[in-house]
Amino acid sequence: MRWLVALIGAGLVPGCGVAAELLPEPAGDWRGFYLGGHFGGAFGRSEWFDLSVGNIGAHDASGILGGGQAGYNFQTGPWVWGPQASVSGSSLGGSHIDTVFGFGPVPQPDRGSIDLLGTLTGRLGYAWGPLLLYGQGGAVWAHTRYDLSGFFAPGLEFAVSDDTKWGWTAGAGAEYQIAPNWSGFLEYDYLGFGADAANLKCTAVPNCGPPGANAIAISIREDFHVIKTGVNFRF
């Protein structure tokens, strides 16, 4: 009888090893508050429409960014979710020659730049061992500066807008636990700002806009793509 038990046991041991290899790897622990930093690049398109004269051109924009993020993860089994906020300093910007006023007394470049970006998002992900794959979406804000120069004199900045605008964002990424409490990630985000009206106030030249106006109203439609990498420390 003992030889039969031994034979059955010997047959089951290899089978158990194969079954263990086929079972999903347990999800890592992602719960809790985390804080981290990131660095990356951004590119996109900026389209300008003067509310008085119509389309005045568009340009491609690009730049680098870097900053920090903080969030909190909840976890049920392999599912991980929670809020996250981020802020980035940015060199994102570009310019084009105005298609209507660019051929006046001197060329007129229309320029736009973003020096600060922030997001408020919700994340939802699926953990597989030390790997977390996630998607996210929410709101984005940007501190923008738009200006018109030239036309009256070379290099003369005669109208400026300095403001903050809001849009929406969606993206996806992968995060990997590289050490106890530490993880690294790679992420893509889309930033959509739609057509936002900017009032560029006259500076060096009074009434630089339509007759009698001290501002120029321009609708600026922008969208950007961000690719960034970074690290998080989980408390």
XYZ file of N, CA and C in Angstrom:
705
model
N 0.826 -1.192 0.000
C 0.000 0.000 0.000
C 0.862 1.245 0.000
N 1.991 1.166 0.777
C 2.841 2.348 0.857
C 3.480 2.670 -0.481
N 3.768 1.602 -1.279
C 4.363 1.872 -2.595
C 3.391 2.589 -3.513
N 2.059 2.352 -3.359
C 1.055 3.015 -4.185
C 0.973 4.505 -3.836
N 0.997 4.796 -2.524
C 0.969 6.192 -2.081
C 2.205 6.925 -2.583
N 3.366 6.263 -2.484
C 4.603 6.874 -2.943
C 4.553 7.147 -4.437
N 3.996 6.224 -5.216
C 3.913 6.375 -6.657
C 3.008 7.543 -7.024
N 1.849 7.648 -6.340
C 0.916 8.747 -6.621
C 1.557 10.082 -6.253
N 2.259 10.123 -5.117
C 2.932 11.352 -4.693
C 3.980 11.780 -5.682
N 4.758 10.821 -6.200
C 5.799 11.148 -7.165
C 5.204 11.707 -8.446
N 4.033 11.226 -8.819
C 3.393 11.723 -10.034
C 2.812 13.110 -9.849
N 2.361 13.420 -8.598
C 1.729 14.715 -8.351
C 2.738 15.838 -8.223
N 3.921 15.584 -7.727
C 4.895 16.655 -7.485
C 5.234 17.420 -8.751
N 5.607 16.753 -9.874
C 5.870 17.516 -11.099
C 4.643 18.289 -11.570
N 3.460 17.697 -11.427
C 2.235 18.373 -11.852
C 1.991 19.641 -11.071
N 2.296 19.607 -9.769
C 2.111 20.795 -8.942
C 3.047 21.906 -9.380
N 4.270 21.537 -9.787
C 5.219 22.548 -10.256
C 4.726 23.229 -11.513
N 4.180 22.459 -12.452
C 3.657 23.028 -13.695
C 2.469 23.933 -13.399
N 1.577 23.483 -12.496
C 0.403 24.288 -12.148
C 0.813 25.600 -11.517
N 1.846 25.567 -10.672
C 2.300 26.794 -10.019
C 2.819 27.792 -11.031
N 3.496 27.268 -12.086
C 4.015 28.155 -13.118
C 2.896 28.795 -13.915
N 1.758 28.105 -14.039
C 0.649 28.624 -14.838
C -0.210 29.619 -14.076
N -0.151 29.599 -12.738
C -0.969 30.520 -11.957
C -0.462 31.941 -12.108
N -1.379 32.955 -12.102
C -0.952 34.349 -12.206
C -0.050 34.739 -11.050
N 0.951 35.572 -11.339
C 1.843 36.055 -10.293
C 1.077 37.002 -9.386
N 1.206 36.872 -8.057
C 0.465 37.754 -7.150
C 0.797 39.222 -7.410
N -0.231 40.079 -7.307
C -0.029 41.510 -7.520
C 0.814 42.095 -6.402
N 1.680 43.037 -6.751
C 2.460 43.732 -5.742
C 1.578 44.652 -4.908
N 2.135 45.158 -3.827
C 1.398 46.062 -2.942
C 1.657 47.495 -3.383
N 0.603 48.170 -3.866
C 0.717 49.549 -4.350
C -0.019 50.533 -3.456
N -0.527 50.096 -2.329
C -1.379 50.932 -1.482
C -0.595 52.066 -0.821
N -1.295 53.212 -0.634
C -0.728 54.286 0.155
C -0.390 55.545 -0.615
N 0.114 56.523 0.133
C 0.493 57.820 -0.411
C 1.853 57.716 -1.090
N 2.014 58.414 -2.224
C 3.302 58.420 -2.906
C 3.642 59.835 -3.384
N 4.928 60.059 -3.547
C 5.458 61.357 -3.969
C 6.625 61.091 -4.897
N 6.759 61.891 -5.975
C 7.840 61.629 -6.911
C 8.127 62.784 -7.845
N 9.009 62.531 -8.792
C 9.397 63.536 -9.767
C 9.388 62.959 -11.167
N 9.388 63.847 -12.171
C 9.346 63.399 -13.561
C 10.089 64.365 -14.476
N 10.408 63.872 -15.671
C 11.076 64.669 -16.705
C 10.644 64.131 -18.061
N 10.462 65.029 -19.032
C 10.042 64.563 -20.355
C 9.990 65.671 -21.381
N 9.248 65.410 -22.443
C 9.120 66.369 -23.531
C 7.682 66.457 -24.003
N 7.377 67.548 -24.704
C 6.022 67.775 -25.196
C 6.082 68.396 -26.587
N 5.060 68.112 -27.387
C 4.946 68.715 -28.709
C 3.467 68.811 -29.059
N 3.135 69.733 -29.967
C 1.732 69.886 -30.339
C 1.531 70.977 -31.365
N 0.303 71.495 -31.417
C -0.114 72.444 -32.448
C -0.868 73.601 -31.813
N -0.634 74.814 -32.300
C -1.295 76.018 -31.818
C -1.876 76.766 -33.026
N -3.210 76.908 -33.068
C -3.902 77.548 -34.193
C -4.555 78.846 -33.728
N -4.286 79.948 -34.465
C -4.708 81.288 -34.051
C -5.774 81.837 -34.998
N -6.843 82.420 -34.408
C -7.942 83.006 -35.184
C -8.276 84.372 -34.580
N -7.925 85.440 -35.298
C -8.221 86.806 -34.857
C -9.720 87.052 -35.015
N -10.400 87.429 -33.935
C -11.851 87.595 -33.983
C -12.275 88.778 -34.850
N -11.336 89.616 -35.257
C -11.662 90.755 -36.125
C -11.418 90.461 -37.603
N -10.365 89.696 -37.906
C -9.988 89.505 -39.314
C -9.980 88.045 -39.760
N -10.063 87.103 -38.849
C -10.085 85.697 -39.235
C -8.786 84.970 -38.935
N -8.532 83.915 -39.689
C -7.376 83.046 -39.480
C -6.070 83.818 -39.680
N -5.187 83.755 -38.668
C -3.897 84.457 -38.795
C -2.717 83.491 -38.697
N -2.978 82.197 -38.816
C -1.882 81.244 -38.902
C -1.824 80.251 -37.761
N -0.826 79.378 -37.817
C -0.639 78.328 -36.824
C 0.830 77.941 -36.781
N 1.221 77.287 -35.711
C 2.605 76.822 -35.603
C 2.675 75.548 -34.766
N 3.745 74.799 -34.976
C 4.048 73.658 -34.122
C 4.773 74.163 -32.888
N 4.483 73.542 -31.747
C 5.132 73.917 -30.492
C 5.814 72.692 -29.903
N 6.920 72.914 -29.211
C 7.625 71.808 -28.559
C 8.442 72.350 -27.398
N 8.896 71.456 -26.540
C 9.710 71.855 -25.407
C 9.911 70.705 -24.437
N 10.640 70.974 -23.382
C 10.872 69.982 -22.335
C 10.101 70.395 -21.080
N 9.919 69.452 -20.177
C 9.227 69.739 -18.925
C 9.778 68.856 -17.816
N 9.597 69.321 -16.602
C 10.020 68.552 -15.449
C 9.311 69.058 -14.212
N 9.050 68.170 -13.272
C 8.326 68.590 -12.073
C 8.088 67.439 -11.117
N 6.983 67.513 -10.392
C 6.676 66.507 -9.398
C 5.228 66.096 -9.412
N 4.942 64.995 -8.754
C 3.581 64.476 -8.659
C 3.374 63.839 -7.293
N 2.109 63.824 -6.865
C 1.737 63.197 -5.601
C 0.373 62.554 -5.783
N 0.136 61.444 -5.088
C -1.140 60.764 -5.212
C -1.339 59.750 -4.112
N -2.463 59.063 -4.190
C -2.785 58.018 -3.210
C -3.394 56.831 -3.952
N -2.884 55.638 -3.665
C -3.377 54.414 -4.291
C -4.257 53.618 -3.338
N -5.417 53.218 -3.840
C -6.245 52.210 -3.204
C -6.068 50.920 -4.005
N -6.249 49.780 -3.368
C -6.043 48.515 -4.074
C -7.007 47.453 -3.591
N -7.617 46.759 -4.562
C -8.443 45.586 -4.302
C -7.954 44.482 -5.224
N -7.276 43.488 -4.666
C -6.679 42.454 -5.501
C -5.668 43.084 -6.443
N -5.770 42.778 -7.738
C -4.827 43.370 -8.685
C -5.224 44.771 -9.153
N -6.414 45.245 -8.786
C -6.902 46.543 -9.262
C -6.423 47.669 -8.346
N -5.840 48.686 -8.983
C -5.272 49.822 -8.259
C -5.896 51.105 -8.809
N -6.358 51.974 -7.915
C -6.952 53.230 -8.382
C -6.727 54.324 -7.338
N -6.886 55.599 -7.788
C -6.744 56.699 -6.848
C -6.481 58.018 -7.560
N -6.468 59.121 -6.799
C -6.236 60.449 -7.372
C -4.746 60.766 -7.481
N -4.428 61.665 -8.415
C -3.049 62.124 -8.554
C -3.045 63.583 -9.015
N -2.114 64.375 -8.504
C -1.915 65.760 -8.927
C -0.458 65.928 -9.337
N -0.225 66.730 -10.386
C 1.138 66.968 -10.834
C 1.300 68.424 -11.242
N 2.535 68.915 -11.176
C 2.868 70.249 -11.672
C 4.237 70.172 -12.334
N 4.371 70.878 -13.463
C 5.603 70.824 -14.244
C 6.011 72.214 -14.705
N 7.299 72.507 -14.615
C 7.854 73.659 -15.297
C 8.095 73.272 -16.745
N 7.911 74.209 -17.678
C 7.937 73.851 -19.093
C 8.586 74.924 -19.948
N 9.230 74.485 -21.032
C 9.752 75.402 -22.053
C 8.929 75.292 -23.338
N 7.730 74.733 -23.240
C 6.872 74.491 -24.400
C 6.507 75.812 -25.085
N 6.724 75.901 -26.385
C 6.385 77.127 -27.101
C 6.705 77.056 -28.576
N 6.326 78.103 -29.306
C 6.584 78.191 -30.737
C 6.061 79.508 -31.285
N 6.272 79.744 -32.586
C 5.826 80.992 -33.204
C 5.614 80.811 -34.699
N 4.895 81.746 -35.288
C 4.690 81.777 -36.737
C 4.555 83.227 -37.190
N 4.797 83.465 -38.474
C 4.587 84.790 -39.043
C 3.096 84.956 -39.333
N 2.523 86.026 -38.814
C 1.092 86.294 -38.969
C 0.717 86.322 -40.448
N -0.295 85.521 -40.832
C -0.661 85.410 -42.249
C -1.419 86.631 -42.774
N -1.915 87.497 -41.879
C -2.616 88.716 -42.305
C -1.734 89.945 -42.123
N -1.141 90.089 -40.939
C -0.350 91.277 -40.631
C 1.160 91.025 -40.696
N 1.543 89.859 -41.136
C 2.959 89.518 -41.162
C 3.751 90.236 -42.230
N 3.074 90.901 -43.138
C 3.775 91.552 -44.240
C 3.507 93.054 -44.229
N 3.434 93.616 -43.015
C 3.274 95.056 -42.859
C 4.612 95.752 -43.000
N 4.784 96.889 -42.334
C 6.066 97.609 -42.406
C 7.254 96.714 -42.065
N 7.078 95.833 -41.037
C 8.088 94.811 -40.709
C 7.332 93.514 -40.396
N 7.983 92.348 -40.518
C 7.298 91.076 -40.237
C 6.739 91.045 -38.821
N 5.604 90.365 -38.661
C 4.969 90.246 -37.341
C 4.894 88.785 -36.921
N 5.788 88.341 -36.027
C 5.652 86.978 -35.487
C 4.620 86.932 -34.358
N 3.825 85.872 -34.349
C 2.874 85.607 -33.272
C 3.447 84.459 -32.451
N 3.637 84.689 -31.141
C 4.330 83.703 -30.312
C 3.473 83.248 -29.138
N 3.630 81.978 -28.793
C 2.942 81.427 -27.633
C 3.880 80.566 -26.816
N 3.721 80.574 -25.501
C 4.568 79.736 -24.644
C 3.803 79.337 -23.387
N 4.222 78.232 -22.791
C 3.659 77.717 -21.537
C 4.822 77.453 -20.593
N 4.808 78.117 -19.431
C 5.899 77.903 -18.479
C 5.516 77.016 -17.301
N 4.202 76.791 -17.105
C 3.745 75.906 -16.040
C 2.566 75.065 -16.523
N 2.580 73.785 -16.166
C 1.491 72.856 -16.479
C 1.110 72.096 -15.223
N -0.181 71.856 -15.045
C -0.617 71.060 -13.909
C -1.762 70.142 -14.292
N -1.879 69.004 -13.617
C -2.970 68.064 -13.872
C -3.607 67.619 -12.566
N -4.899 67.330 -12.628
C -5.663 66.719 -11.537
C -6.403 65.539 -12.150
N -5.950 64.317 -11.866
C -6.468 63.148 -12.568
C -6.848 62.026 -11.617
N -7.592 61.066 -12.172
C -7.864 59.809 -11.510
C -7.168 58.701 -12.275
N -6.538 57.759 -11.567
C -5.832 56.639 -12.202
C -6.553 55.330 -11.904
N -6.543 54.443 -12.893
C -7.055 53.086 -12.719
C -6.093 52.138 -13.392
N -5.599 51.147 -12.638
C -4.609 50.248 -13.196
C -4.798 48.811 -12.769
N -4.020 47.941 -13.414
C -4.034 46.507 -13.111
C -2.599 46.083 -12.820
N -2.386 45.488 -11.637
C -1.048 45.086 -11.202
C -0.795 43.627 -11.532
N 0.398 43.363 -12.044
C 0.846 42.005 -12.343
C 2.240 41.862 -11.750
N 2.318 41.258 -10.561
C 3.598 41.207 -9.874
C 4.070 42.621 -9.572
N 5.323 42.957 -9.923
C 5.843 44.307 -9.654
C 5.447 45.334 -10.721
N 4.675 44.910 -11.730
C 4.304 45.792 -12.836
C 2.876 46.295 -12.675
N 2.682 47.600 -12.923
C 1.355 48.211 -12.895
C 1.114 48.897 -14.229
N 0.061 48.471 -14.935
C -0.361 49.127 -16.170
C -1.598 49.958 -15.852
N -1.620 51.228 -16.277
C -2.711 52.101 -15.846
C -3.118 53.086 -16.940
N -4.332 53.583 -16.800
C -4.832 54.684 -17.596
C -5.274 55.789 -16.652
N -5.372 56.997 -17.153
C -5.773 58.108 -16.303
C -6.449 59.199 -17.124
N -7.216 60.039 -16.448
C -7.898 61.129 -17.119
C -8.368 62.153 -16.113
N -8.570 63.400 -16.595
C -9.020 64.452 -15.701
C -8.823 65.824 -16.304
N -8.463 66.789 -15.457
C -8.327 68.188 -15.863
C -6.857 68.579 -15.954
N -6.572 69.562 -16.838
C -5.225 70.111 -16.973
C -5.321 71.628 -17.008
N -4.346 72.299 -16.415
C -4.268 73.758 -16.502
C -2.882 74.156 -16.995
N -2.802 75.335 -17.598
C -1.536 75.826 -18.139
C -1.440 77.331 -17.949
N -0.285 77.792 -17.519
C -0.015 79.234 -17.467
C 0.609 79.624 -18.805
N -0.101 80.447 -19.553
C 0.276 80.756 -20.931
C 0.707 82.215 -21.086
N 1.506 82.441 -22.121
C 1.868 83.802 -22.524
C 1.820 83.860 -24.044
N 1.015 84.780 -24.569
C 0.921 85.003 -26.005
C 1.320 86.447 -26.294
N 2.056 86.659 -27.381
C 2.438 88.030 -27.711
C 2.550 88.239 -29.219
N 2.355 89.482 -29.610
C 2.521 89.941 -30.987
C 3.655 90.951 -30.994
N 4.545 90.835 -31.982
C 5.666 91.773 -32.047
C 5.932 92.144 -33.506
N 6.820 93.132 -33.691
C 7.105 93.598 -35.046
C 6.044 94.563 -35.533
N 5.693 94.458 -36.802
C 4.698 95.278 -37.503
C 5.032 96.773 -37.439
N 5.004 97.370 -36.269
C 5.297 98.800 -36.121
C 6.799 99.080 -36.171
N 7.573 98.170 -35.594
C 9.032 98.324 -35.551
C 9.653 96.962 -35.286
N 10.855 96.695 -35.801
C 11.487 95.392 -35.593
C 11.659 95.073 -34.107
N 11.206 93.880 -33.719
C 11.383 93.420 -32.354
C 10.492 94.068 -31.316
N 9.572 94.956 -31.721
C 8.696 95.647 -30.774
C 7.551 94.730 -30.349
N 7.472 94.441 -29.058
C 6.366 93.640 -28.520
C 5.227 94.601 -28.174
N 4.147 94.551 -28.969
C 3.107 95.565 -28.798
C 1.796 95.033 -28.221
N 1.635 93.723 -28.066
C 0.418 93.169 -27.462
C 0.760 91.868 -26.737
N 0.242 91.715 -25.490
C 0.610 90.566 -24.658
C -0.606 90.063 -23.875
N -0.692 88.739 -23.748
C -1.661 88.101 -22.856
C -0.900 87.172 -21.929
N -1.173 87.283 -20.631
C -0.537 86.442 -19.620
C -1.654 85.886 -18.741
N -1.983 84.585 -18.902
C -3.189 84.062 -18.266
C -3.056 82.565 -17.993
N -4.050 82.003 -17.298
C -4.128 80.567 -17.031
C -5.379 80.012 -17.686
N -5.241 78.893 -18.395
C -6.400 78.286 -19.039
C -6.496 76.815 -18.645
N -7.719 76.255 -18.815
C -8.010 74.885 -18.411
C -8.419 74.037 -19.609
N -8.163 72.744 -19.507
C -8.569 71.796 -20.536
C -8.736 70.420 -19.912
N -8.607 69.394 -20.747
C -8.752 68.019 -20.272
C -7.556 67.185 -20.711
N -7.337 66.099 -20.004
C -6.204 65.235 -20.301
C -6.590 63.768 -20.164
N -5.943 62.921 -20.955
C -6.097 61.467 -20.861
C -4.772 60.832 -21.248
N -4.452 59.727 -20.609
C -3.178 59.095 -20.913
C -3.093 57.686 -20.366
N -1.909 57.087 -20.528
C -1.665 55.721 -20.066
C -0.187 55.562 -19.770
N 0.117 54.564 -18.934
C 1.511 54.359 -18.597
C 1.765 53.008 -17.971
N 3.036 52.771 -17.671
C 3.472 51.548 -17.000
C 4.408 51.941 -15.872
N 4.208 51.313 -14.703
C 5.030 51.605 -13.529
C 5.571 50.288 -12.985
N 6.835 50.295 -12.541
C 7.482 49.057 -12.111
C 8.178 49.279 -10.772
N 7.964 48.359 -9.837
C 8.592 48.448 -8.527
C 10.049 48.015 -8.636
N 10.966 48.984 -8.475
C 12.383 48.721 -8.690
C 13.131 48.449 -7.381
N 12.538 48.801 -6.250
C 13.130 48.583 -4.931
C 12.023 48.761 -3.895
N 12.240 48.330 -2.648
C 11.212 48.549 -1.628
C 10.789 50.020 -1.565
N 9.492 50.265 -1.763
C 8.890 51.592 -1.716
C 9.201 52.474 -2.931
N 10.075 52.035 -3.826
C 10.442 52.833 -5.000
C 9.903 52.206 -6.282
N 9.448 53.053 -7.201
C 8.995 52.570 -8.507
C 9.361 53.594 -9.572
N 9.541 53.105 -10.792
C 9.807 53.970 -11.938
C 8.697 53.821 -12.954
N 8.437 54.875 -13.734
C 7.329 54.820 -14.689
C 7.669 55.512 -15.999
N 6.923 55.113 -17.024
C 6.950 55.747 -18.343
C 5.513 56.015 -18.718
N 5.221 57.252 -19.200
C 3.824 57.666 -19.371
C 3.632 58.554 -20.594
N 2.469 58.393 -21.243
C 2.038 59.284 -22.333
C 0.746 59.974 -21.920
N 0.649 61.284 -22.225
C -0.571 62.036 -21.925
C -0.937 62.940 -23.104
N -2.228 63.037 -23.357
C -2.766 64.007 -24.320
C -3.366 65.165 -23.547
N -3.052 66.399 -23.958
C -3.593 67.598 -23.326
C -4.422 68.355 -24.358
N -5.717 68.515 -24.107
C -6.594 69.215 -25.035
C -7.136 70.492 -24.414
N -6.873 71.632 -25.054
C -7.320 72.911 -24.518
C -8.441 73.554 -25.327
N -8.786 72.977 -26.477
C -9.862 73.561 -27.273
C -9.519 74.955 -27.752
N -10.536 75.706 -28.180
C -10.358 77.076 -28.657
C -10.661 78.034 -27.516
N -9.622 78.667 -26.992
C -9.752 79.571 -25.860
C -9.504 81.005 -26.329
N -10.369 81.937 -25.951
C -10.214 83.339 -26.354
C -9.191 84.024 -25.455
N -8.185 84.638 -26.066
C -7.166 85.384 -25.332
C -7.248 86.854 -25.730
N -7.262 87.738 -24.749
C -7.240 89.181 -25.007
C -5.819 89.693 -24.824
N -5.161 89.995 -25.958
C -3.796 90.494 -25.922
C -3.844 92.012 -25.768
N -3.422 92.504 -24.607
C -3.507 93.931 -24.313
C -2.360 94.691 -24.957
N -2.678 95.862 -25.496
C -1.672 96.707 -26.132
C -0.673 97.193 -25.079
N 0.593 97.204 -25.434
C 1.636 97.627 -24.505
C 2.372 98.853 -25.053
N 3.277 98.635 -25.996
C 4.118 99.736 -26.491
C 3.360 100.703 -27.391
N 2.284 100.237 -28.036
C 1.525 101.069 -28.973
C 0.083 101.166 -28.493
N -0.387 102.350 -28.072
C -1.784 102.496 -27.641
C -2.748 102.164 -28.780
N -3.880 101.559 -28.451
C -4.904 101.235 -29.450
C -4.317 100.438 -30.617
N -3.582 99.363 -30.278
C -2.936 98.570 -31.324
C -3.914 97.642 -32.030
N -5.109 97.468 -31.460
C -6.077 96.565 -32.051
C -6.983 97.244 -33.054
N -8.225 96.764 -33.175
C -9.197 97.404 -34.061
C -9.335 98.881 -33.681
N -9.828 99.739 -34.566
C -9.913 101.178 -34.292
C -10.469 101.480 -32.902
N -9.674 102.192 -32.116
C -10.090 102.595 -30.780
C -9.935 101.537 -29.716
N -9.418 100.359 -30.046
C -9.300 99.253 -29.083
C -7.899 99.176 -28.508
N -7.808 98.873 -27.226
C -6.497 98.711 -26.589
C -6.183 97.247 -26.326
N -6.873 96.346 -27.030
C -6.618 94.911 -26.914
C -7.016 94.223 -28.214
N -6.419 93.057 -28.443
C -6.709 92.255 -29.634
C -7.233 90.903 -29.161
N -8.448 90.538 -29.564
C -9.056 89.268 -29.165
C -8.708 88.181 -30.175
N -8.077 87.126 -29.701
C -7.649 86.023 -30.567
C -8.097 84.706 -29.943
N -8.752 83.864 -30.741
C -9.119 82.528 -30.310
C -7.964 81.583 -30.644
N -7.421 80.913 -29.628
C -6.243 80.061 -29.813
C -6.604 78.631 -29.432
N -6.548 77.744 -30.420
C -6.834 76.321 -30.200
C -5.514 75.565 -30.094
N -5.367 74.801 -28.997
C -4.106 74.091 -28.777
C -4.340 72.674 -28.264
N -3.490 71.757 -28.694
C -3.461 70.413 -28.123
C -2.017 69.933 -28.147
N -1.636 69.160 -27.121
C -0.255 68.747 -26.955
C -0.168 67.270 -26.573
N 0.987 66.695 -26.871
C 1.298 65.318 -26.519
C 2.531 65.336 -25.608
N 2.441 64.625 -24.490
C 3.520 64.613 -23.500
C 4.004 63.187 -23.292
N 5.310 63.008 -23.319
C 5.929 61.728 -22.971
C 6.913 62.002 -21.844
N 6.748 61.304 -20.723
C 7.613 61.574 -19.577
C 7.948 60.294 -18.826
N 9.037 60.351 -18.100
C 9.463 59.248 -17.246
C 9.791 59.809 -15.869
N 9.740 58.969 -14.856
C 10.003 59.465 -13.517
C 10.042 58.358 -12.480
N 10.119 58.758 -11.227
C 10.159 57.815 -10.101
C 9.160 58.257 -9.036
N 8.678 57.298 -8.267
C 7.794 57.553 -7.131
C 8.323 56.849 -5.895
N 8.127 57.500 -4.746
C 8.426 56.857 -3.453
C 7.113 56.696 -2.715
N 6.805 55.472 -2.323
C 5.552 55.169 -1.631
C 5.781 55.081 -0.130
N 5.004 55.838 0.635
C 5.163 55.900 2.091
C 4.351 54.780 2.773
